Amino acid sequence: MDINPEPEWEGVIEKLKLQKGVAFLIGATDSGKSTLAKYILKRLIREDIIVSVVDSDIGQSTLGLPGTITMNVFSEEEDIKDYSVSGRFEKMFFVGSTNPAKKINIMVDGSKKMVELCRKKSDVV
């Protein structure tokens, strides 16, 4: 699938290249979050930047299983082929629900733990 980037995406990529750190993608269902994440991954990996993804969408997970927060580290373009294959992840945090509103404290705690782990393993999360 070819991705047609929005003009604003280049600014996000430039900031991540310079500042590293953590970016947080949030938006409505089917608003392009996964497409943007995949585009950022490809662009940064081509610059030899190691990127981690934390998937905390417990109801509609891209990386992991429903009811879990998962993370994966990507360092080569080959790694991205498995991006949307459910069950391909490095670490998993069990939430136990597909409704984040019912488990907000667990969601925050699990996401924080995954981001902290990713920061040790990559340049950008």
Coordinates of N, CA and C in Angstrom, one line a residue:
M1 N 0.8 -1.2 0.0 CA 0.0 0.0 0.0 C 0.9 1.2 0.0
D2 N 0.7 2.1 -1.0 CA 1.4 3.4 -1.0 C 0.7 4.4 -0.1
I3 N 1.5 5.1 0.6 CA 0.9 6.1 1.6 C 1.1 7.5 0.9
N4 N 0.0 8.3 0.8 CA 0.1 9.6 0.4 C 0.1 10.6 1.6
P5 N 1.3 11.0 1.9 CA 1.4 11.8 3.2 C 0.8 13.2 3.1
E6 N 0.2 13.6 4.2 CA -0.3 15.0 4.3 C 0.9 15.9 4.5
P7 N 0.8 17.1 4.0 CA 2.0 18.1 4.1 C 2.5 18.3 5.5
E8 N 1.6 18.2 6.5 CA 2.0 18.4 7.9 C 2.9 17.3 8.4
W9 N 2.8 16.1 7.8 CA 3.5 15.0 8.4 C 5.0 15.2 8.3
E10 N 5.5 16.0 7.3 CA 6.9 16.2 7.2 C 7.5 17.0 8.4
G11 N 6.7 17.9 8.8 CA 7.1 18.7 10.0 C 7.2 17.8 11.3
V12 N 6.3 16.9 11.4 CA 6.4 16.0 12.5 C 7.6 15.1 12.5
I13 N 7.9 14.6 11.3 CA 9.1 13.8 11.1 C 10.4 14.6 11.4
E14 N 10.5 15.8 10.9 CA 11.7 16.6 11.1 C 11.9 16.9 12.6
K15 N 10.8 17.2 13.4 CA 10.9 17.4 14.8 C 11.4 16.1 15.5
L16 N 10.8 15.0 15.1 CA 11.2 13.7 15.7 C 12.7 13.4 15.4
K17 N 13.1 13.7 14.2 CA 14.5 13.4 13.9 C 15.5 14.3 14.8
L18 N 15.1 15.5 15.0 CA 15.9 16.4 15.8 C 15.8 16.2 17.3
Q19 N 14.6 16.1 17.8 CA 14.4 16.1 19.2 C 14.3 14.7 19.8
K20 N 14.1 13.7 19.0 CA 13.9 12.3 19.4 C 12.7 12.3 20.4
G21 N 12.7 11.4 21.4 CA 11.6 11.4 22.4 C 10.4 10.7 22.0
V22 N 9.3 11.2 22.5 CA 8.0 10.4 22.5 C 6.9 11.3 21.7
A23 N 6.3 10.6 20.8 CA 5.1 11.3 20.1 C 3.9 10.5 20.4
F24 N 2.8 11.1 20.6 CA 1.5 10.5 21.0 C 0.5 10.8 19.9
L25 N 0.0 9.7 19.3 CA -1.0 9.9 18.2 C -2.4 9.5 18.8
I26 N -3.3 10.5 18.6 CA -4.7 10.3 19.1 C -5.6 10.8 18.0
G27 N -6.8 10.1 17.9 CA -7.7 10.6 16.9 C -8.9 9.6 16.9
A28 N -9.9 10.0 16.1 CA -11.1 9.2 16.0 C -10.8 7.9 15.2
T29 N -11.8 7.0 15.3 CA -11.7 5.7 14.6 C -11.5 6.0 13.1
D30 N -10.6 5.3 12.4 CA -10.4 5.5 11.0 C -10.0 6.9 10.5
S31 N -9.3 7.6 11.4 CA -8.8 8.9 11.1 C -7.4 8.9 10.5
G32 N -6.7 7.8 10.4 CA -5.4 7.7 9.8 C -4.2 7.6 10.8
K33 N -4.5 7.3 12.0 CA -3.4 7.1 13.0 C -2.4 6.0 12.6
S34 N -2.9 4.9 12.3 CA -2.1 3.8 11.9 C -1.3 4.1 10.6
T35 N -1.9 4.7 9.7 CA -1.2 5.1 8.5 C -0.1 6.1 8.7
L36 N -0.4 7.1 9.6 CA 0.6 8.1 10.0 C 1.8 7.4 10.7
A37 N 1.4 6.5 11.6 CA 2.5 5.8 12.4 C 3.4 5.0 11.5
K38 N 2.8 4.3 10.5 CA 3.6 3.5 9.6 C 4.5 4.4 8.7
Y39 N 4.0 5.5 8.3 CA 4.7 6.4 7.5 C 5.9 7.0 8.3
I40 N 5.7 7.4 9.5 CA 6.7 7.9 10.4 C 7.8 6.8 10.6
L41 N 7.3 5.6 10.9 CA 8.3 4.4 11.0 C 9.2 4.3 9.8
K42 N 8.6 4.2 8.6 CA 9.4 4.1 7.4 C 10.4 5.2 7.2
R43 N 10.0 6.4 7.4 CA 10.8 7.6 7.2 C 12.0 7.6 8.2
L44 N 11.7 7.4 9.5 CA 12.8 7.4 10.5 C 13.7 6.3 10.4
I45 N 13.2 5.1 10.1 CA 14.1 3.9 9.9 C 15.1 4.1 8.8
R46 N 14.6 4.8 7.7 CA 15.5 5.1 6.6 C 16.6 6.0 7.0
E47 N 16.4 6.8 8.1 CA 17.4 7.7 8.6 C 18.3 7.0 9.7
D48 N 18.2 5.7 9.8 CA 18.9 4.9 10.8 C 18.5 5.3 12.2
I49 N 17.2 5.6 12.4 CA 16.7 5.9 13.7 C 15.9 4.7 14.2
I50 N 16.2 4.2 15.4 CA 15.4 3.1 15.9 C 14.1 3.7 16.6
V51 N 13.0 3.0 16.2 CA 11.7 3.5 16.6 C 10.9 2.4 17.3
S52 N 10.3 2.8 18.4 CA 9.4 1.9 19.1 C 7.9 2.4 18.9
V53 N 7.0 1.4 18.9 CA 5.6 1.8 18.9 C 4.9 1.1 20.1
V54 N 4.2 1.9 20.9 CA 3.3 1.4 21.9 C 1.9 1.5 21.4
D55 N 1.2 0.4 21.4 CA -0.1 0.3 20.9 C -1.0 0.1 22.1
S56 N -1.7 1.2 22.5 CA -2.6 1.2 23.7 C -4.0 1.3 23.3
D57 N -4.3 1.0 22.0 CA -5.7 0.9 21.6 C -6.3 -0.5 21.9
I58 N -6.8 -0.7 23.1 CA -7.1 -2.0 23.6 C -8.3 -2.6 22.9
G59 N -9.1 -1.8 22.3 CA -10.3 -2.3 21.6 C -10.1 -2.6 20.1
Q60 N -9.1 -2.0 19.5 CA -8.8 -2.2 18.1 C -7.3 -2.1 17.9
S61 N -6.6 -3.1 18.5 CA -5.2 -3.1 18.5 C -4.6 -3.4 17.1
T62 N -3.5 -2.7 16.8 CA -2.8 -3.0 15.5 C -1.7 -4.0 15.8
L63 N -0.9 -3.9 16.9 CA 0.2 -4.7 17.1 C -0.2 -6.0 17.9
G64 N -1.1 -5.9 18.8 CA -1.3 -7.0 19.8 C -2.7 -7.5 19.8
L65 N -3.1 -8.0 20.9 CA -4.3 -8.7 21.1 C -5.3 -7.7 21.8
P66 N -6.6 -7.9 21.5 CA -7.6 -7.1 22.2 C -7.4 -7.2 23.7
G67 N -7.6 -6.1 24.4 CA -7.5 -6.0 25.9 C -6.1 -6.0 26.4
T68 N -5.1 -5.6 25.5 CA -3.7 -5.5 25.9 C -3.1 -4.3 25.3
I69 N -2.0 -3.8 26.0 CA -1.2 -2.8 25.5 C 0.1 -3.5 25.1
T70 N 0.6 -3.2 23.9 CA 1.7 -3.9 23.4 C 2.8 -2.9 22.9
M71 N 4.0 -3.4 22.7 CA 5.1 -2.6 22.1 C 5.9 -3.4 21.3
N72 N 6.6 -2.7 20.3 CA 7.5 -3.4 19.4 C 8.6 -2.4 19.0
V73 N 9.8 -2.9 18.8 CA 10.9 -2.0 18.4 C 11.2 -2.3 16.9
F74 N 11.4 -1.2 16.1 CA 11.6 -1.4 14.7 C 12.9 -0.7 14.4
S75 N 13.8 -1.4 13.7 CA 15.1 -0.9 13.4 C 15.4 -1.0 11.9
E76 N 14.7 -1.8 11.2 CA 14.9 -2.1 9.7 C 13.5 -2.0 9.0
E77 N 13.5 -1.7 7.8 CA 12.3 -1.6 7.0 C 11.6 -3.0 7.0
E78 N 12.4 -4.0 7.0 CA 11.8 -5.4 7.0 C 10.9 -5.6 8.2
D79 N 11.2 -5.0 9.3 CA 10.4 -5.2 10.5 C 9.0 -4.6 10.3
I80 N 8.8 -3.6 9.5 CA 7.5 -3.0 9.3 C 6.5 -3.9 8.7
K81 N 7.0 -4.9 7.9 CA 6.1 -5.9 7.3 C 5.2 -6.6 8.3
D82 N 5.7 -6.7 9.5 CA 4.9 -7.4 10.5 C 4.1 -6.4 11.4
Y83 N 4.1 -5.1 11.0 CA 3.5 -4.1 11.8 C 2.0 -4.4 12.1
S84 N 1.3 -4.8 11.1 CA -0.2 -5.0 11.3 C -0.6 -6.5 11.5
V85 N 0.4 -7.3 11.9 CA 0.1 -8.7 12.1 C -0.1 -8.9 13.6
S86 N -1.4 -9.0 14.0 CA -1.7 -9.2 15.4 C -0.9 -10.3 16.0
G87 N -0.4 -10.1 17.1 CA 0.4 -11.1 17.8 C 1.9 -11.0 17.6
R88 N 2.3 -10.0 16.8 CA 3.8 -9.8 16.6 C 4.2 -8.6 17.4
F89 N 4.6 -8.8 18.6 CA 5.0 -7.7 19.5 C 6.1 -8.2 20.4
E90 N 6.9 -7.3 21.0 CA 8.0 -7.6 21.9 C 7.5 -7.8 23.3
K91 N 6.6 -6.9 23.8 CA 6.1 -7.0 25.2 C 4.6 -6.7 25.1
M92 N 4.0 -7.3 26.2 CA 2.5 -7.1 26.3 C 2.2 -6.8 27.7
F93 N 1.2 -5.9 27.9 CA 0.7 -5.6 29.3 C -0.8 -5.9 29.2
F94 N -1.3 -6.8 30.1 CA -2.6 -7.2 30.1 C -3.5 -6.2 30.8
V95 N -4.5 -5.7 30.1 CA -5.5 -4.7 30.7 C -6.8 -5.5 31.1
G96 N -7.2 -6.4 30.3 CA -8.4 -7.2 30.7 C -9.7 -6.7 30.3
S97 N -9.7 -5.7 29.4 CA -11.0 -5.1 28.9 C -10.7 -4.5 27.6
T98 N -11.7 -4.4 26.7 CA -11.6 -3.7 25.5 C -12.2 -2.3 25.6
N99 N -12.6 -1.9 26.8 CA -13.2 -0.6 27.0 C -12.2 0.2 28.0
P100 N -11.5 1.1 27.4 CA -10.5 1.9 28.2 C -11.1 2.7 29.4
A101 N -12.4 3.1 29.2 CA -13.0 3.9 30.3 C -13.2 3.1 31.5
K102 N -13.3 1.8 31.4 CA -13.5 1.0 32.6 C -12.2 0.6 33.3
K103 N -11.1 0.9 32.7 CA -9.8 0.5 33.2 C -8.8 1.7 33.1
I104 N -9.2 2.9 33.3 CA -8.3 4.1 33.0 C -7.0 4.0 33.8
N105 N -7.0 3.7 35.1 CA -5.8 3.7 35.9 C -4.8 2.6 35.3
I106 N -5.4 1.5 35.0 CA -4.5 0.4 34.4 C -4.0 0.8 33.0
M107 N -4.8 1.5 32.3 CA -4.4 2.0 30.9 C -3.2 3.0 31.1
V108 N -3.3 3.9 32.0 CA -2.2 4.9 32.2 C -1.0 4.2 32.7
D109 N -1.1 3.3 33.7 CA 0.0 2.6 34.2 C 0.7 1.8 33.2
G110 N -0.1 1.0 32.5 CA 0.5 0.1 31.4 C 1.2 0.9 30.3
S111 N 0.5 1.9 29.9 CA 1.1 2.8 28.8 C 2.4 3.4 29.3
K112 N 2.5 3.9 30.5 CA 3.7 4.5 31.0 C 4.8 3.5 31.1
K113 N 4.5 2.3 31.6 CA 5.5 1.2 31.7 C 6.1 0.9 30.3
M114 N 5.2 0.8 29.3 CA 5.7 0.4 28.0 C 6.5 1.5 27.4
V115 N 6.1 2.8 27.5 CA 6.9 3.9 27.0 C 8.3 3.9 27.7
E116 N 8.3 3.7 29.0 CA 9.6 3.7 29.7 C 10.5 2.6 29.1
L117 N 10.0 1.5 28.9 CA 10.8 0.4 28.3 C 11.2 0.7 26.9
C118 N 10.4 1.3 26.1 CA 10.7 1.7 24.8 C 11.8 2.8 24.7
R119 N 11.8 3.7 25.6 CA 12.8 4.8 25.7 C 14.2 4.2 25.9
K120 N 14.3 3.1 26.6 CA 15.6 2.4 26.8 C 16.1 1.7 25.5
K121 N 15.2 1.4 24.7 CA 15.5 0.6 23.5 C 15.6 1.3 22.2
S122 N 15.1 2.5 22.2 CA 15.0 3.2 20.9 C 15.2 4.7 21.0
D123 N 15.3 5.4 19.8 CA 15.5 6.8 19.8 C 14.2 7.6 19.9
V124 N 13.2 7.0 19.2 CA 11.9 7.6 19.1 C 10.8 6.6 19.5
V125 N 9.8 7.1 20.3 CA 8.7 6.2 20.7 C 7.4 6.8 20.1

